[in-house]
Coordinates of N, CA and C in Angstrom, one line a residue:
M1 N -11.7 14.2 -4.6 CA -10.5 13.7 -4.0 C -9.6 13.1 -5.1
T2 N -8.3 13.4 -5.0 CA -7.4 12.9 -6.0 C -7.1 11.4 -5.7
V3 N -6.4 10.7 -6.7 CA -6.1 9.3 -6.5 C -5.1 9.2 -5.3
E4 N -4.1 10.1 -5.2 CA -3.2 10.1 -4.1 C -3.9 10.3 -2.8
E5 N -4.8 11.2 -2.7 CA -5.6 11.3 -1.4 C -6.4 10.1 -1.1
N6 N -7.0 9.5 -2.1 CA -7.7 8.2 -1.9 C -6.8 7.1 -1.4
I7 N -5.6 7.0 -2.0 CA -4.6 6.0 -1.6 C -4.3 6.2 -0.1
K8 N -3.9 7.4 0.3 CA -3.6 7.7 1.6 C -4.7 7.4 2.6
K9 N -5.9 7.6 2.2 CA -7.1 7.4 3.0 C -7.2 5.9 3.2
V10 N -7.1 5.1 2.2 CA -7.2 3.6 2.3 C -6.1 3.1 3.2
L11 N -4.9 3.6 3.0 CA -3.7 3.2 3.8 C -4.0 3.4 5.3
A12 N -4.5 4.6 5.6 CA -4.8 5.0 7.0 C -5.9 4.2 7.6
E13 N -7.0 4.0 6.8 CA -8.2 3.4 7.4 C -8.2 1.9 7.4
H14 N -7.5 1.3 6.4 CA -7.7 -0.2 6.2 C -6.4 -1.0 6.3
I15 N -5.2 -0.4 6.1 CA -4.0 -1.1 6.1 C -3.2 -0.8 7.3
T16 N -3.0 0.4 7.7 CA -2.2 0.8 8.9 C -2.7 0.1 10.1
P17 N -4.0 0.1 10.4 CA -4.5 -0.6 11.6 C -4.1 -2.1 11.7
V18 N -4.2 -2.8 10.5 CA -3.8 -4.2 10.5 C -2.3 -4.4 10.7
L19 N -1.5 -3.6 10.1 CA -0.1 -3.8 10.2 C 0.4 -3.4 11.6
Q20 N -0.2 -2.4 12.2 CA 0.2 -1.9 13.5 C 0.0 -3.0 14.6
T21 N -1.0 -3.9 14.3 CA -1.2 -5.0 15.3 C 0.0 -5.9 15.4
H22 N 0.9 -5.8 14.3 CA 2.1 -6.7 14.3 C 3.3 -5.9 14.5
G23 N 3.2 -4.6 14.9 CA 4.3 -3.8 15.1 C 4.9 -3.1 13.9
G24 N 4.2 -3.0 12.8 CA 4.7 -2.4 11.6 C 3.8 -1.4 11.1
D25 N 4.1 -0.9 9.9 CA 3.3 0.1 9.2 C 3.7 0.2 7.7
C26 N 2.9 0.9 7.0 CA 3.1 1.1 5.5 C 3.0 2.6 5.2
Q27 N 4.1 3.1 4.6 CA 4.1 4.5 4.4 C 4.0 4.8 2.8
F28 N 3.2 5.7 2.5 CA 3.1 6.2 1.1 C 4.4 6.8 0.7
I29 N 4.9 6.5 -0.5 CA 6.1 7.1 -1.1 C 5.7 8.0 -2.3
K30 N 5.1 7.3 -3.3 CA 4.6 8.0 -4.5 C 3.7 7.1 -5.3
F31 N 2.9 7.7 -6.1 CA 2.0 7.0 -7.0 C 2.4 7.5 -8.4
D32 N 2.8 6.6 -9.3 CA 3.1 6.9 -10.7 C 1.8 6.7 -11.5
E33 N 1.2 7.8 -11.9 CA -0.1 7.7 -12.6 C 0.1 7.1 -14.0
Q34 N 1.3 7.2 -14.6 CA 1.5 6.7 -16.0 C 1.5 5.1 -15.9
T35 N 2.1 4.5 -14.9 CA 2.2 3.1 -14.9 C 1.2 2.4 -14.0
G36 N 0.6 3.2 -13.1 CA -0.3 2.7 -12.1 C 0.3 2.0 -10.9
I37 N 1.6 2.3 -10.7 CA 2.4 1.6 -9.7 C 2.4 2.6 -8.4
L38 N 2.0 2.0 -7.3 CA 2.1 2.7 -6.0 C 3.4 2.2 -5.3
Y39 N 4.2 3.1 -4.9 CA 5.4 2.8 -4.2 C 5.2 3.1 -2.7
V40 N 5.5 2.1 -1.9 CA 5.3 2.3 -0.4 C 6.6 1.8 0.3
S41 N 6.7 2.1 1.5 CA 7.8 1.6 2.4 C 7.2 0.9 3.6
L42 N 7.6 -0.3 3.8 CA 7.2 -1.1 5.0 C 8.1 -0.7 6.1
V43 N 7.6 -0.3 7.2 CA 8.5 0.1 8.3 C 8.1 -0.7 9.6
G44 N 9.0 -0.5 10.6 CA 8.8 -1.2 11.9 C 9.0 -2.7 11.6
A45 N 8.3 -3.5 12.3 CA 8.5 -5.0 12.2 C 8.2 -5.5 10.8
C46 N 7.3 -4.8 10.0 CA 7.1 -5.2 8.7 C 8.2 -5.0 7.7
G47 N 9.1 -4.0 8.1 CA 10.2 -3.7 7.2 C 11.3 -4.8 7.2
T48 N 11.4 -5.5 8.3 CA 12.4 -6.5 8.5 C 11.9 -8.0 8.5
C49 N 10.6 -8.1 8.4 CA 9.9 -9.4 8.5 C 10.3 -10.3 7.2
P50 N 10.6 -11.5 7.4 CA 10.8 -12.4 6.3 C 9.6 -12.6 5.4
Y51 N 8.4 -12.2 5.9 CA 7.2 -12.4 5.1 C 6.8 -11.0 4.5
A52 N 7.6 -10.0 4.5 CA 7.3 -8.7 4.1 C 6.7 -8.6 2.6
Q53 N 7.3 -9.4 1.7 CA 6.9 -9.4 0.3 C 5.4 -10.0 0.2
E54 N 5.2 -11.0 1.0 CA 3.8 -11.6 1.1 C 2.8 -10.6 1.7
T55 N 3.2 -9.9 2.7 CA 2.4 -8.8 3.3 C 2.1 -7.7 2.3
L56 N 3.1 -7.3 1.5 CA 2.9 -6.3 0.5 C 1.9 -6.8 -0.5
R57 N 2.0 -8.0 -1.0 CA 1.2 -8.5 -2.0 C -0.2 -8.8 -1.5
M58 N -0.3 -9.5 -0.4 CA -1.6 -10.0 0.0 C -2.4 -9.0 0.8
T59 N -1.8 -8.2 1.6 CA -2.5 -7.2 2.4 C -2.6 -5.9 1.7
V60 N -1.4 -5.3 1.4 CA -1.4 -3.9 0.9 C -2.0 -3.9 -0.6
E61 N -1.4 -4.6 -1.5 CA -1.8 -4.6 -2.9 C -3.2 -5.0 -3.1
Q62 N -3.6 -6.1 -2.4 CA -5.0 -6.6 -2.6 C -6.0 -5.6 -2.1
T63 N -5.7 -4.9 -1.0 CA -6.7 -4.0 -0.4 C -6.7 -2.7 -1.3
I64 N -5.6 -2.2 -1.6 CA -5.5 -0.9 -2.4 C -6.2 -1.1 -3.7
T65 N -5.9 -2.2 -4.4 CA -6.5 -2.4 -5.8 C -8.0 -2.6 -5.7
N66 N -8.5 -3.2 -4.6 CA -9.9 -3.4 -4.5 C -10.6 -2.0 -4.3
F67 N -10.0 -1.1 -3.6 CA -10.6 0.2 -3.4 C -10.3 1.2 -4.5
I68 N -9.1 1.1 -5.1 CA -8.7 2.1 -6.1 C -8.2 1.4 -7.4
P69 N -9.1 1.4 -8.4 CA -8.7 0.6 -9.6 C -7.6 1.3 -10.4
E70 N -7.3 2.5 -10.2 CA -6.2 3.2 -10.9 C -4.8 2.6 -10.5
V71 N -4.8 1.9 -9.3 CA -3.5 1.3 -8.8 C -3.5 -0.1 -9.4
K72 N -2.5 -0.4 -10.2 CA -2.3 -1.7 -10.9 C -1.4 -2.6 -10.2
E73 N -0.5 -2.0 -9.4 CA 0.6 -2.8 -8.7 C 1.1 -1.9 -7.5
V74 N 1.6 -2.6 -6.5 CA 2.2 -2.0 -5.3 C 3.6 -2.5 -5.2
A75 N 4.6 -1.6 -5.1 CA 6.0 -2.0 -5.0 C 6.6 -1.3 -3.8
R76 N 7.7 -2.0 -3.3 CA 8.5 -1.4 -2.2 C 9.4 -0.3 -2.8
A77 N 9.5 0.8 -2.2 CA 10.4 1.8 -2.6 C 11.8 1.6 -2.1

């Protein structure tokens, strides 16, 4: 499995279910293998939430980096 496939799997299995309980979601945009930066889009309630940056850092980035060491940072696209 490629890094991108692994990222999408972790998003689908571990992050999307959590965010959907709050009316939001996280969509894969791209992964830059050179820098290790994963770009995502927060949608639904998460896209307009005042705590979106915290969700990105504490939920998305922490989960992704625990499962996929190639990802060094998660940023909003």
